[in-house]
PDB file of C-alpha atoms in Angstrom:
ATOM      1  CA  MET A 172       7.095   7.130  16.259  1.00  0.00           C
ATOM      2  CA  THR A 173       5.184   8.854  13.348  1.00  0.00           C
ATOM      3  CA  ALA A 174       2.173   6.972  12.110  1.00  0.00           C
ATOM      4  CA  LEU A 175       2.120   6.750   8.364  1.00  0.00           C
ATOM      5  CA  LEU A 176      -0.840   5.315   6.254  1.00  0.00           C
ATOM      6  CA  LEU A 177      -0.489   3.610   2.791  1.00  0.00           C
ATOM      7  CA  ILE A 178      -3.414   3.663   0.568  1.00  0.00           C
ATOM      8  CA  ARG A 179      -2.826   2.152  -2.925  1.00  0.00           C
ATOM      9  CA  HIS A 180      -4.274   4.090  -5.944  1.00  0.00           C
ATOM     10  CA  GLY A 181      -7.648   3.174  -7.541  1.00  0.00           C
ATOM     11  CA  PRO A 182      -8.077   0.438 -10.324  1.00  0.00           C
ATOM     12  CA  THR A 183      -6.909   1.358 -13.786  1.00  0.00           C
ATOM     13  CA  VAL A 184      -7.592  -0.622 -17.086  1.00  0.00           C
ATOM     14  CA  TRP A 185      -4.141  -2.231 -16.930  1.00  0.00           C
ATOM     15  CA  ASN A 186      -5.094  -3.495 -13.409  1.00  0.00           C
ATOM     16  CA  GLY A 187      -8.126  -5.266 -14.781  1.00  0.00           C
ATOM     17  CA  GLU A 188      -6.234  -6.434 -17.584  1.00  0.00           C
ATOM     18  CA  GLY A 189      -3.367  -8.009 -15.257  1.00  0.00           C
ATOM     19  CA  ARG A 190      -0.753  -6.061 -17.108  1.00  0.00           C
ATOM     20  CA  LEU A 191       2.550  -4.846 -15.413  1.00  0.00           C
ATOM     21  CA  GLN A 192       2.378  -0.900 -15.222  1.00  0.00           C
ATOM     22  CA  GLY A 193       5.146   0.113 -13.254  1.00  0.00           C
ATOM     23  CA  GLN A 194       6.229   3.642 -14.046  1.00  0.00           C
ATOM     24  CA  THR A 195       3.622   3.827 -17.444  1.00  0.00           C
ATOM     25  CA  ASP A 196       1.668   6.916 -16.474  1.00  0.00           C
ATOM     26  CA  ILE A 197      -1.783   5.098 -16.906  1.00  0.00           C
ATOM     27  CA  PRO A 198      -5.056   6.764 -15.207  1.00  0.00           C
ATOM     28  CA  LEU A 199      -7.816   5.363 -13.433  1.00  0.00           C
ATOM     29  CA  SER A 200     -10.440   3.404 -15.201  1.00  0.00           C
ATOM     30  CA  ASP A 201     -14.142   4.695 -14.926  1.00  0.00           C
ATOM     31  CA  ALA A 202     -15.056   1.586 -12.835  1.00  0.00           C
ATOM     32  CA  GLY A 203     -11.641   2.871 -10.610  1.00  0.00           C
ATOM     33  CA  ARG A 204     -13.244   5.996 -10.541  1.00  0.00           C
ATOM     34  CA  ALA A 205     -16.481   4.741  -9.619  1.00  0.00           C
ATOM     35  CA  ALA A 206     -14.719   2.301  -6.792  1.00  0.00           C
ATOM     36  CA  VAL A 207     -12.527   5.697  -5.496  1.00  0.00           C
ATOM     37  CA  ALA A 208     -15.653   7.310  -5.103  1.00  0.00           C
ATOM     38  CA  GLN A 209     -17.034   5.107  -2.526  1.00  0.00           C
ATOM     39  CA  TRP A 210     -13.669   5.460  -0.378  1.00  0.00           C
ATOM     40  CA  ARG A 211     -13.295   7.316   2.946  1.00  0.00           C
ATOM     41  CA  ILE A 212     -10.189   7.812   4.835  1.00  0.00           C
ATOM     42  CA  PRO A 213     -10.978   6.835   8.230  1.00  0.00           C
ATOM     43  CA  GLU A 214     -11.930   9.134  10.762  1.00  0.00           C
ATOM     44  CA  GLU A 215      -8.572   8.649  13.022  1.00  0.00           C
ATOM     45  CA  PHE A 216      -6.389   9.501   9.911  1.00  0.00           C
ATOM     46  CA  ARG A 217      -7.971  12.681   9.211  1.00  0.00           C
ATOM     47  CA  GLY A 218      -6.081  15.793   9.714  1.00  0.00           C
ATOM     48  CA  TYR A 219      -2.758  13.754   8.363  1.00  0.00           C
ATOM     49  CA  ALA A 220      -0.280  15.263   5.842  1.00  0.00           C
ATOM     50  CA  MET A 221      -0.519  13.547   2.362  1.00  0.00           C
ATOM     51  CA  ILE A 222       2.499  12.634   0.076  1.00  0.00           C
ATOM     52  CA  VAL A 223       1.748  11.188  -3.416  1.00  0.00           C
ATOM     53  CA  SER A 224       3.273   9.295  -6.182  1.00  0.00           C
ATOM     54  CA  PRO A 225       3.465  11.934  -9.071  1.00  0.00           C
ATOM     55  CA  LEU A 226       1.735   8.995 -11.565  1.00  0.00           C
ATOM     56  CA  GLN A 227      -1.720  10.076 -12.626  1.00  0.00           C
ATOM     57  CA  ARG A 228      -3.542   7.126 -11.144  1.00  0.00           C
ATOM     58  CA  CYS A 229      -2.174   8.347  -7.418  1.00  0.00           C
ATOM     59  CA  VAL A 230      -2.613  11.721  -8.045  1.00  0.00           C
ATOM     60  CA  GLU A 231      -6.344  11.451  -9.069  1.00  0.00           C
ATOM     61  CA  THR A 232      -7.063   8.918  -6.367  1.00  0.00           C
ATOM     62  CA  ALA A 233      -5.662  11.359  -3.672  1.00  0.00           C
ATOM     63  CA  GLY A 234      -7.803  14.275  -5.155  1.00  0.00           C
ATOM     64  CA  MET A 235     -10.833  12.166  -4.968  1.00  0.00           C
ATOM     65  CA  LEU A 236     -10.183  11.219  -1.271  1.00  0.00           C
ATOM     66  CA  CYS A 237      -9.495  14.834  -0.457  1.00  0.00           C
ATOM     67  CA  CYS A 238     -12.751  15.780  -1.649  1.00  0.00           C
ATOM     68  CA  THR A 239     -14.675  13.593   0.723  1.00  0.00           C
ATOM     69  CA  LEU A 240     -12.944  15.824   3.812  1.00  0.00           C
ATOM     70  CA  THR A 241     -13.782  18.844   5.093  1.00  0.00           C
ATOM     71  CA  ALA A 242     -10.413  20.343   5.915  1.00  0.00           C
ATOM     72  CA  PRO A 243      -8.423  18.266   3.292  1.00  0.00           C
ATOM     73  CA  PRO A 244      -4.721  18.257   3.427  1.00  0.00           C
ATOM     74  CA  THR A 245      -2.524  19.632   0.263  1.00  0.00           C
ATOM     75  CA  PRO A 246      -0.973  16.684  -1.603  1.00  0.00           C
ATOM     76  CA  ARG A 247       2.719  16.745  -2.108  1.00  0.00           C
ATOM     77  CA  CYS A 248       3.756  14.954  -4.884  1.00  0.00           C
ATOM     78  CA  ASP A 249       7.246  12.923  -4.175  1.00  0.00           C
ATOM     79  CA  PRO A 250       8.839  11.201  -7.540  1.00  0.00           C
ATOM     80  CA  ARG A 251      10.674   8.896  -4.872  1.00  0.00           C
ATOM     81  CA  LEU A 252       7.175   7.233  -4.543  1.00  0.00           C
ATOM     82  CA  VAL A 253       6.588   6.111  -8.224  1.00  0.00           C
ATOM     83  CA  GLU A 254       6.137   2.635  -8.788  1.00  0.00           C
ATOM     84  CA  THR A 255       9.011   0.115  -9.409  1.00  0.00           C
ATOM     85  CA  SER A 256      10.261   0.284 -13.096  1.00  0.00           C
ATOM     86  CA  TRP A 257       9.377  -2.851 -14.894  1.00  0.00           C
ATOM     87  CA  GLY A 258      11.517  -1.735 -17.898  1.00  0.00           C
ATOM     88  CA  ASP A 259      10.989  -3.709 -21.020  1.00  0.00           C
ATOM     89  CA  TRP A 260       8.192  -5.464 -19.308  1.00  0.00           C
ATOM     90  CA  GLU A 261       5.951  -3.121 -18.930  1.00  0.00           C
ATOM     91  CA  GLY A 262       2.488  -3.613 -20.447  1.00  0.00           C
ATOM     92  CA  ARG A 263       2.876  -7.511 -20.531  1.00  0.00           C
ATOM     93  CA  THR A 264       1.454 -10.111 -18.267  1.00  0.00           C
ATOM     94  CA  LEU A 265       3.418 -12.125 -15.911  1.00  0.00           C
ATOM     95  CA  ASP A 266       1.653 -14.902 -17.422  1.00  0.00           C
ATOM     96  CA  GLU A 267       2.726 -13.712 -20.883  1.00  0.00           C
ATOM     97  CA  LEU A 268       6.678 -13.742 -19.429  1.00  0.00           C
ATOM     98  CA  ARG A 269       6.701 -16.673 -17.643  1.00  0.00           C
ATOM     99  CA  ALA A 270       5.710 -18.295 -20.904  1.00  0.00           C
ATOM    100  CA  SER A 271       8.136 -16.525 -23.130  1.00  0.00           C
ATOM    101  CA  GLU A 272      10.862 -16.347 -20.441  1.00  0.00           C
ATOM    102  CA  GLY A 273      10.876 -19.834 -19.391  1.00  0.00           C
ATOM    103  CA  GLY A 274      13.437 -20.968 -16.565  1.00  0.00           C
ATOM    104  CA  ALA A 275      15.140 -17.694 -16.437  1.00  0.00           C
ATOM    105  CA  MET A 276      12.130 -15.939 -15.326  1.00  0.00           C
ATOM    106  CA  ALA A 277      11.843 -18.603 -12.600  1.00  0.00           C
ATOM    107  CA  VAL A 278      15.351 -17.894 -11.469  1.00  0.00           C
ATOM    108  CA  ASN A 279      14.935 -14.208 -11.798  1.00  0.00           C
ATOM    109  CA  GLU A 280      11.870 -14.284  -9.358  1.00  0.00           C
ATOM    110  CA  GLY A 281      13.757 -16.356  -6.935  1.00  0.00           C
ATOM    111  CA  ARG A 282      15.955 -13.581  -6.283  1.00  0.00           C
ATOM    112  CA  GLY A 283      13.395 -11.911  -4.087  1.00  0.00           C
ATOM    113  CA  LEU A 284      14.391  -8.589  -3.410  1.00  0.00           C
ATOM    114  CA  ASP A 285      16.787  -8.632  -6.119  1.00  0.00           C
ATOM    115  CA  PHE A 286      14.573  -9.304  -8.811  1.00  0.00           C
ATOM    116  CA  ARG A 287      15.246  -7.340 -11.432  1.00  0.00           C
ATOM    117  CA  PRO A 288      13.423  -7.335 -14.987  1.00  0.00           C
ATOM    118  CA  PRO A 289      15.464  -5.979 -17.899  1.00  0.00           C
ATOM    119  CA  GLY A 290      15.946  -2.185 -17.881  1.00  0.00           C
ATOM    120  CA  GLY A 291      14.097  -1.879 -14.846  1.00  0.00           C
ATOM    121  CA  GLU A 292      14.326  -1.792 -10.981  1.00  0.00           C
ATOM    122  CA  SER A 293      14.722  -4.473  -8.019  1.00  0.00           C
ATOM    123  CA  PRO A 294      12.387  -4.118  -4.945  1.00  0.00           C
ATOM    124  CA  ARG A 295      15.722  -3.378  -3.220  1.00  0.00           C
ATOM    125  CA  ASP A 296      16.343  -0.368  -5.361  1.00  0.00           C
ATOM    126  CA  VAL A 297      12.699   0.784  -4.454  1.00  0.00           C
ATOM    127  CA  GLN A 298      13.685   0.229  -0.808  1.00  0.00           C
ATOM    128  CA  ASP A 299      16.788   2.534  -1.232  1.00  0.00           C
ATOM    129  CA  ARG A 300      14.894   5.419  -2.670  1.00  0.00           C
ATOM    130  CA  VAL A 301      12.128   5.242  -0.198  1.00  0.00           C
ATOM    131  CA  ARG A 302      14.017   5.083   2.943  1.00  0.00           C
ATOM    132  CA  PRO A 303      14.981   8.709   2.728  1.00  0.00           C
ATOM    133  CA  VAL A 304      11.013   9.444   2.219  1.00  0.00           C
ATOM    134  CA  LEU A 305      10.396   7.617   5.643  1.00  0.00           C
ATOM    135  CA  ALA A 306      13.522   9.331   7.495  1.00  0.00           C
ATOM    136  CA  GLU A 307      11.990  12.810   6.840  1.00  0.00           C
ATOM    137  CA  ILE A 308       8.577  11.802   8.045  1.00  0.00           C
ATOM    138  CA  ALA A 309       9.990  10.804  10.848  1.00  0.00           C
ATOM    139  CA  ALA A 310      12.237  13.748  11.533  1.00  0.00           C
ATOM    140  CA  ALA A 311       8.969  16.210  10.662  1.00  0.00           C
ATOM    141  CA  GLY A 312       7.119  13.508  12.974  1.00  0.00           C
ATOM    142  CA  LYS A 313       3.736  14.686  11.391  1.00  0.00           C
ATOM    143  CA  PRO A 314       1.060  11.713  10.961  1.00  0.00           C
ATOM    144  CA  THR A 315       1.096  11.129   7.053  1.00  0.00           C
ATOM    145  CA  ILE A 316      -1.029   9.414   4.739  1.00  0.00           C
ATOM    146  CA  ALA A 317       0.847   8.068   1.500  1.00  0.00           C
ATOM    147  CA  VAL A 318      -0.980   7.413  -1.792  1.00  0.00           C
ATOM    148  CA  ILE A 319       1.437   4.952  -3.532  1.00  0.00           C
ATOM    149  CA  HIS A 320       1.593   1.644  -5.412  1.00  0.00           C
ATOM    150  CA  ARG A 321       1.780  -1.853  -4.859  1.00  0.00           C
ATOM    151  CA  GLY A 322       4.983  -2.243  -5.577  1.00  0.00           C
ATOM    152  CA  VAL A 323       6.343   0.395  -3.111  1.00  0.00           C
ATOM    153  CA  MET A 324       3.827  -0.736  -0.410  1.00  0.00           C
ATOM    154  CA  ARG A 325       5.344  -4.296  -0.366  1.00  0.00           C
ATOM    155  CA  ALA A 326       8.930  -2.911  -0.267  1.00  0.00           C
ATOM    156  CA  ILE A 327       7.901  -1.053   2.669  1.00  0.00           C
ATOM    157  CA  TYR A 328       6.295  -3.729   4.106  1.00  0.00           C
ATOM    158  CA  ALA A 329       9.639  -5.924   3.605  1.00  0.00           C
ATOM    159  CA  LEU A 330      11.519  -3.301   5.313  1.00  0.00           C
ATOM    160  CA  ALA A 331       9.125  -3.658   8.392  1.00  0.00           C
ATOM    161  CA  THR A 332       9.204  -7.198   8.294  1.00  0.00           C
ATOM    162  CA  GLY A 333      12.099  -8.467   7.140  1.00  0.00           C
ATOM    163  CA  TRP A 334      10.411 -10.375   4.254  1.00  0.00           C
ATOM    164  CA  ASP A 335      12.982 -11.094   1.460  1.00  0.00           C
ATOM    165  CA  MET A 336      10.300 -11.575  -1.238  1.00  0.00           C
ATOM    166  CA  ARG A 337      11.359 -15.193  -2.047  1.00  0.00           C
ATOM    167  CA  ASP A 338       8.203 -16.804  -0.884  1.00  0.00           C
ATOM    168  CA  LYS A 339       4.670 -15.300  -0.422  1.00  0.00           C
ATOM    169  CA  PRO A 340       4.672 -12.367   2.575  1.00  0.00           C
ATOM    170  CA  ALA A 341       3.220 -13.775   5.722  1.00  0.00           C
ATOM    171  CA  HIS A 342      -0.136 -11.515   5.477  1.00  0.00           C
ATOM    172  CA  ARG A 343      -1.925 -12.872   2.802  1.00  0.00           C
ATOM    173  CA  LEU A 344      -3.470  -9.673   1.723  1.00  0.00           C
ATOM    174  CA  LEU A 345      -0.016  -8.660   0.636  1.00  0.00           C
ATOM    175  CA  HIS A 346       0.288 -10.831  -2.001  1.00  0.00           C
ATOM    176  CA  LYS A 347      -2.218  -9.331  -3.981  1.00  0.00           C
ATOM    177  CA  MET A 348      -2.789  -5.915  -1.902  1.00  0.00           C
ATOM    178  CA  PRO A 349      -6.355  -5.373  -3.208  1.00  0.00           C
ATOM    179  CA  HIS A 350      -7.625  -1.918  -3.646  1.00  0.00           C
ATOM    180  CA  GLY A 351      -9.514  -0.422  -1.155  1.00  0.00           C
ATOM    181  CA  HIS A 352      -7.487  -1.214   2.102  1.00  0.00           C
ATOM    182  CA  ALA A 353      -4.701   0.560   3.469  1.00  0.00           C
ATOM    183  CA  LEU A 354      -1.595  -0.308   5.653  1.00  0.00           C
ATOM    184  CA  LEU A 355      -0.812   0.933   8.734  1.00  0.00           C
ATOM    185  CA  PHE A 356       2.861   1.628   9.953  1.00  0.00           C
ATOM    186  CA  ASP A 357       4.712   3.374  12.896  1.00  0.00           C
ATOM    187  CA  VAL A 358       7.985   4.986  11.723  1.00  0.00           C
ATOM    188  CA  ALA A 359      10.888   5.136  14.467  1.00  0.00           C
ATOM    189  CA  ALA A 360      12.967   7.922  14.838  1.00  0.00           C
ATOM    190  CA  ASP A 361      15.796   6.480  12.439  1.00  0.00           C
ATOM    191  CA  GLY A 362      13.242   6.042   9.599  1.00  0.00           C
ATOM    192  CA  SER A 363      12.456   2.163  10.129  1.00  0.00           C
ATOM    193  CA  PRO A 364       8.815   1.234   9.595  1.00  0.00           C
ATOM    194  CA  GLN A 365       7.041  -0.932  12.112  1.00  0.00           C
ATOM    195  CA  LEU A 366       3.888  -2.683  11.050  1.00  0.00           C
ATOM    196  CA  VAL A 367       0.703  -1.823  12.869  1.00  0.00           C
ATOM    197  CA  ARG A 368      -2.064  -2.951  11.037  1.00  0.00           C
ATOM    198  CA  ILE A 369      -2.267  -4.887   7.844  1.00  0.00           C
ATOM    199  CA  ASP A 370      -5.877  -4.213   6.545  1.00  0.00           C
ATOM    200  CA  LEU A 371      -7.787  -1.100   7.158  1.00  0.00           C
ATOM    201  CA  PRO A 372     -10.919  -0.937   4.944  1.00  0.00           C
ATOM    202  CA  LEU A 373     -11.588   2.413   2.958  1.00  0.00           C
ATOM    203  CA  THR A 374     -15.306   1.370   2.488  1.00  0.00           C
ATOM    204  CA  GLU A 375     -17.955   0.007   4.775  1.00  0.00           C
ATOM    205  CA  GLU A 376     -18.493  -3.034   2.424  1.00  0.00           C
ATOM    206  CA  ALA A 377     -14.948  -4.009   2.820  1.00  0.00           C
ATOM    207  CA  ALA A 378     -15.060  -3.761   6.814  1.00  0.00           C
ATOM    208  CA  PRO A 379     -15.113  -7.469   8.233  1.00  0.00           C
TER     209      PRO A 379
END
């Protein structure tokens, strides 16, 4: 088994407004940078390799986290870790979409892993592009931190738990996936993820 720690990027202006970011390259907000400045990688995960989505909100978060370490890793960007594409719906809110799309939106959301916005990706598509990354981590056998996005974290969680995304996840944290918390998985030799811990706080204030 190879340990994999997933960290969501810090907050952006669009996060604060509830807008779907997808692959739109939105930077951290000033408030987001202030929040990430308080984050620390837990002691037991220092010395891990680091991979990062190439979108600037993840790159900036990873850089800030590395600045807190005495022996930081060199983050490696991997385009397979970008957020789920929301296609034509990027920049809109779910409330707006539910109001404008009506019953069609409800039917689409009911597809779970096969939910697909126009011109975008389904969660199953995201799983398909992330699976090779997981297999490579397993083959390398190097414990790894990935600084990524909510949609990618949920896709990996679904792989690990069998969640079909038709209902809310068994772990309530995954419904919103707040900033400042990490998920820990073990990756088996075949690349399949196994959930180890659902809520690792990155700040002392977030600790239970």
